[in-house]
Every structure is written in structure tokens, then in C-alpha cells.
């Protein structure tokens, strides 16, 4: 079940409460991805983000300069379904910063405005997925929920087409989107042509069998 832009009240914890929660969190960690509390009250830790991208992403080499400039080193491809990435972040990092860091880590050239971060949680034997606002803090959500991904996990998806701020994209990026759409349209058209050609062939073969003399 997808719940768009669900909001839960943000409980502001005291430094002592944060310390206690981090100690409890670390005592339950099984993969060594613990949290660390700094003297200034900021804490750091790890989150895992599952990639659920339906459209191809554009990846550039580390030598490519500029997010918007077309380059022969850029390649568009589909990510394997269910790919999971781990990020080390702080409690001050927002959802928007997490998305940007995730894309930068893997040299993704696409504009971060194309993507949204979702949280997936279990409540009363049901799975709920809701989009996080750009200003929310994923590590705080991870701390409150505990380390078990069955209780809370993060998912990166594309924005729905109607939600994308197209004016935030450069002309080369928009042109690249059009090329991708043209390729997807041609691929789907070829699949349909092949399907109906096979269907036509079977009908013609059956018709010849019926009309065959004797």
C-alpha cells in the first residue's frame, strides 16, 4: 500500500535521549553498521537504500566534468531490480542531501529532482510505503525505528511524471529524456509487432490446414 506524503509528528529528543537510543540501537545491530554520537550532539550512522527504478539512469565516468554536458563517456542503462546501496550519513543530512549523495556515489548524471526517497514500514501485518519530504532526516527515522529493515527500510524511486519539476532540468537533460522515451516506445512497438506477427503466422498455418484438399 502506497501512502503519498504521509506525515508523522517529529519528536525532538534531548541529547541524553539520543544517547540512550543510540546505545540501544548499537546493542541490536547485527551487521556492524553502528551509530556514533559526537560531542556536539550530531550523530552519524548508516542507512541502506533499495533502488526501485523503472526508467534507465545515465551514468558518467569519474573523469566526466559537469552534470549537464553531453559526453561520450555517459551511458544509459537499467539498474538491476532490488539493488541495495549503503550510505554513511549524519543526523543533519536531509532527504534531498541523501539523494544527491547516493547519485554522486555512483556517478549518476541525472538531475536529483527526478528522484524521491520513500520509507517502507510494517504496521499491523501490512506494508506501507510513503514519500518523504526533502527536509526530513533519514538517520533520525532509522534511529527511532531501530536497525531492523523489516521495521523500516528506504527506497529510491523516480517521481511520478506529473510531480517532476521539468523546469529544473537543462536542455541536454530534457533531450536525453526524449531519446530514452523514443527508444522505449520503439522497443515496445517492436515487441507488439513480433507478437502479432507470430499470432498471424499461427492463424495462417491453421487456415492452410483447414483448406488443404482431401
Short mmCIF file of C-alpha atoms in Angstrom, two decimals:
data_model
loop_
_atom_site.label_atom_id
_atom_site.label_comp_id
_atom_site.label_asym_id
_atom_site.label_seq_id
_atom_site.Cartn_x
_atom_site.Cartn_y
_atom_site.Cartn_z
CA UNK A 1 0.00 0.00 0.00
CA UNK A 2 1.43 3.37 -1.03
CA UNK A 3 0.61 6.35 1.13
CA UNK A 4 1.67 9.57 -0.57
CA UNK A 5 3.37 12.19 1.61
CA UNK A 6 2.27 10.65 4.91
CA UNK A 7 3.38 12.79 7.81
CA UNK A 8 4.25 11.69 11.32
CA UNK A 9 4.99 14.11 14.16
CA UNK A 10 8.71 14.68 14.64
CA UNK A 11 9.65 14.05 18.26
CA UNK A 12 12.62 16.20 19.29
CA UNK A 13 14.88 14.16 21.55
CA UNK A 14 17.20 15.53 24.19
CA UNK A 15 20.91 14.75 23.95
CA UNK A 16 20.53 12.20 26.74
CA UNK A 17 17.59 10.54 24.99
CA UNK A 18 19.58 10.37 21.77
CA UNK A 19 22.49 8.81 23.66
CA UNK A 20 20.22 6.16 25.18
CA UNK A 21 18.59 5.36 21.84
CA UNK A 22 21.98 5.04 20.13
CA UNK A 23 23.19 2.66 22.85
CA UNK A 24 20.02 0.59 22.44
CA UNK A 25 20.36 0.72 18.65
CA UNK A 26 24.01 -0.42 18.70
CA UNK A 27 23.22 -3.29 21.06
CA UNK A 28 20.74 -4.62 18.49
CA UNK A 29 22.93 -4.21 15.39
CA UNK A 30 23.97 -7.46 13.72
CA UNK A 31 25.86 -6.12 10.68
CA UNK A 32 28.41 -3.86 12.46
CA UNK A 33 26.77 -0.73 10.98
CA UNK A 34 26.59 1.13 14.28
CA UNK A 35 25.86 4.77 15.06
CA UNK A 36 28.29 7.20 16.69
CA UNK A 37 27.34 10.19 18.83
CA UNK A 38 29.64 13.21 18.58
CA UNK A 39 30.31 15.74 21.34
CA UNK A 40 28.20 18.39 19.57
CA UNK A 41 25.10 16.18 19.64
CA UNK A 42 25.27 15.24 15.96
CA UNK A 43 25.33 11.50 15.34
CA UNK A 44 26.45 9.51 12.32
CA UNK A 45 25.48 6.10 11.03
CA UNK A 46 24.48 4.02 8.04
CA UNK A 47 21.30 3.60 6.03
CA UNK A 48 20.57 1.11 3.28
CA UNK A 49 18.62 2.30 0.25
CA UNK A 50 16.91 -0.08 -2.15
CA UNK A 51 16.82 1.10 -5.76
CA UNK A 52 13.42 0.62 -7.41
CA UNK A 53 13.90 2.50 -10.66
CA UNK A 54 11.63 1.79 -13.63
CA UNK A 55 13.45 4.05 -16.08
CA UNK A 56 17.11 3.96 -17.15
CA UNK A 57 19.70 6.15 -15.44
CA UNK A 58 22.59 7.97 -17.07
CA UNK A 59 25.99 7.16 -15.60
CA UNK A 60 29.16 9.12 -16.35
CA UNK A 61 32.78 8.23 -15.76
CA UNK A 62 34.65 9.87 -12.89
CA UNK A 63 36.58 11.91 -15.45
CA UNK A 64 33.46 13.50 -16.95
CA UNK A 65 33.04 17.12 -15.99
CA UNK A 66 29.63 18.72 -15.47
CA UNK A 67 26.27 17.10 -14.85
CA UNK A 68 24.54 18.61 -17.84
CA UNK A 69 27.10 18.44 -20.63
CA UNK A 70 26.60 15.58 -23.14
CA UNK A 71 29.60 13.23 -23.13
CA UNK A 72 30.71 10.13 -24.96
CA UNK A 73 31.52 8.64 -21.53
CA UNK A 74 27.86 8.73 -20.45
CA UNK A 75 25.84 5.54 -20.65
CA UNK A 76 22.12 4.97 -20.04
CA UNK A 77 21.09 1.62 -18.60
CA UNK A 78 18.58 -0.04 -16.29
CA UNK A 79 19.65 -0.84 -12.73
CA UNK A 80 19.04 -4.43 -11.59
CA UNK A 81 15.79 -4.64 -9.65
CA UNK A 82 16.28 -4.70 -5.89
CA UNK A 83 19.82 -3.29 -5.90
CA UNK A 84 20.70 -2.06 -2.38
CA UNK A 85 23.30 0.60 -1.53
CA UNK A 86 24.69 1.61 1.86
CA UNK A 87 25.39 5.24 2.75
CA UNK A 88 27.22 6.71 5.75
CA UNK A 89 25.38 9.91 6.75
CA UNK A 90 24.81 12.19 9.71
CA UNK A 91 21.68 13.16 11.62
CA UNK A 92 21.78 16.60 9.96
CA UNK A 93 21.55 15.22 6.42
CA UNK A 94 18.19 15.77 4.76
CA UNK A 95 16.40 13.53 2.28
CA UNK A 96 17.48 15.78 -0.60
CA UNK A 97 21.14 15.57 0.51
CA UNK A 98 20.88 11.78 0.80
CA UNK A 99 19.53 11.50 -2.76
CA UNK A 100 22.31 13.75 -4.07
CA UNK A 101 24.98 11.77 -2.20
CA UNK A 102 23.60 8.47 -3.48
CA UNK A 103 23.66 9.65 -7.09
CA UNK A 104 27.12 11.17 -6.72
CA UNK A 105 28.49 7.95 -5.21
CA UNK A 106 27.62 6.04 -8.36
CA UNK A 107 28.34 8.85 -10.85
CA UNK A 108 24.70 9.16 -11.88
CA UNK A 109 24.38 12.18 -14.18
CA UNK A 110 20.60 12.51 -13.91
CA UNK A 111 19.21 15.52 -12.05
CA UNK A 112 18.34 14.65 -8.41
CA UNK A 113 14.96 16.35 -8.93
CA UNK A 114 13.91 13.23 -10.88
CA UNK A 115 14.02 11.10 -7.74
CA UNK A 116 12.24 10.74 -4.41
CA UNK A 117 13.10 8.82 -1.26
CA UNK A 118 10.40 6.64 0.28
CA UNK A 119 10.15 4.85 3.60
CA UNK A 120 8.64 1.39 3.78
CA UNK A 121 7.38 0.12 7.11
CA UNK A 122 5.28 -2.68 8.56
CA UNK A 123 2.18 -1.91 10.55
CA UNK A 124 -0.40 -4.44 11.64
CA UNK A 125 0.73 -7.09 9.13
CA UNK A 126 0.59 -4.59 6.25
CA UNK A 127 3.40 -2.90 4.34
CA UNK A 128 3.12 0.87 3.93
CA UNK A 129 5.21 2.98 1.60
CA UNK A 130 5.19 6.76 1.75
CA UNK A 131 7.25 9.50 0.19
CA UNK A 132 9.48 11.53 2.47
CA UNK A 133 9.69 15.30 2.22
CA UNK A 134 13.02 16.83 1.20
CA UNK A 135 13.52 18.28 4.69
CA UNK A 136 13.16 15.04 6.68
CA UNK A 137 16.20 13.33 8.21
CA UNK A 138 16.59 9.64 7.27
CA UNK A 139 19.10 8.80 10.02
CA UNK A 140 16.67 10.06 12.69
CA UNK A 141 13.99 7.77 11.22
CA UNK A 142 16.48 4.88 11.24
CA UNK A 143 17.38 5.54 14.90
CA UNK A 144 13.77 5.71 16.07
CA UNK A 145 12.75 2.57 14.16
CA UNK A 146 15.83 0.56 15.17
CA UNK A 147 18.23 -1.38 12.93
CA UNK A 148 15.79 -3.97 11.59
CA UNK A 149 14.96 -3.29 7.94
CA UNK A 150 11.79 -5.32 8.38
CA UNK A 151 10.51 -2.47 10.55
CA UNK A 152 11.74 0.36 8.31
CA UNK A 153 13.59 0.49 5.02
CA UNK A 154 14.37 3.19 2.47
CA UNK A 155 13.56 3.05 -1.23
CA UNK A 156 14.69 5.31 -4.07
CA UNK A 157 12.17 5.77 -6.89
CA UNK A 158 11.52 8.17 -9.71
CA UNK A 159 9.00 10.90 -9.17
CA UNK A 160 5.71 10.35 -10.93
CA UNK A 161 5.74 12.21 -14.24
CA UNK A 162 3.24 14.80 -13.02
CA UNK A 163 5.37 15.56 -9.96
CA UNK A 164 8.64 16.25 -11.78
CA UNK A 165 9.72 19.91 -11.92
CA UNK A 166 10.72 19.85 -15.57
CA UNK A 167 11.85 23.48 -15.48
CA UNK A 168 14.67 22.38 -13.16
CA UNK A 169 16.30 20.38 -15.95
CA UNK A 170 18.74 21.59 -18.57
CA UNK A 171 18.05 21.33 -22.30
CA UNK A 172 20.57 18.46 -22.77
CA UNK A 173 18.87 16.52 -19.96
CA UNK A 174 15.41 17.06 -21.47
CA UNK A 175 16.72 15.97 -24.86
CA UNK A 176 18.16 12.85 -23.25
CA UNK A 177 14.76 12.09 -21.68
CA UNK A 178 13.17 12.34 -25.13
CA UNK A 179 15.76 9.96 -26.60
CA UNK A 180 15.06 7.46 -23.83
CA UNK A 181 11.29 7.75 -24.37
CA UNK A 182 11.75 7.25 -28.14
CA UNK A 183 13.84 4.13 -27.52
CA UNK A 184 11.30 2.71 -25.04
CA UNK A 185 8.46 3.44 -27.46
CA UNK A 186 10.30 1.75 -30.35
CA UNK A 187 11.18 -1.26 -28.20
CA UNK A 188 7.56 -1.70 -27.08
CA UNK A 189 6.34 -1.25 -30.66
CA UNK A 190 8.74 -3.94 -31.90
CA UNK A 191 7.57 -6.33 -29.16
CA UNK A 192 3.95 -5.82 -30.25
CA UNK A 193 4.84 -6.30 -33.93
CA UNK A 194 6.67 -9.55 -33.15
CA UNK A 195 3.78 -10.80 -31.02
CA UNK A 196 1.16 -10.13 -33.70
CA UNK A 197 3.41 -11.48 -36.46
CA UNK A 198 3.70 -14.76 -34.54
CA UNK A 199 -0.06 -14.81 -33.95
CA UNK A 200 -0.73 -14.13 -37.64
CA UNK A 201 1.65 -16.92 -38.64
CA UNK A 202 -0.19 -19.43 -36.44
CA UNK A 203 -3.57 -18.37 -37.84
CA UNK A 204 -2.36 -18.67 -41.43
CA UNK A 205 -0.87 -22.10 -40.69
CA UNK A 206 -4.16 -23.26 -39.15
CA UNK A 207 -6.10 -21.84 -42.10
CA UNK A 208 -3.91 -23.69 -44.61
CA UNK A 209 -4.56 -26.90 -42.69
CA UNK A 210 -8.33 -26.37 -42.89
CA UNK A 211 -8.31 -25.52 -46.61
CA UNK A 212 -5.90 -28.30 -47.58
CA UNK A 213 -7.61 -30.62 -50.16
CA UNK A 214 -8.64 -34.16 -49.18
#
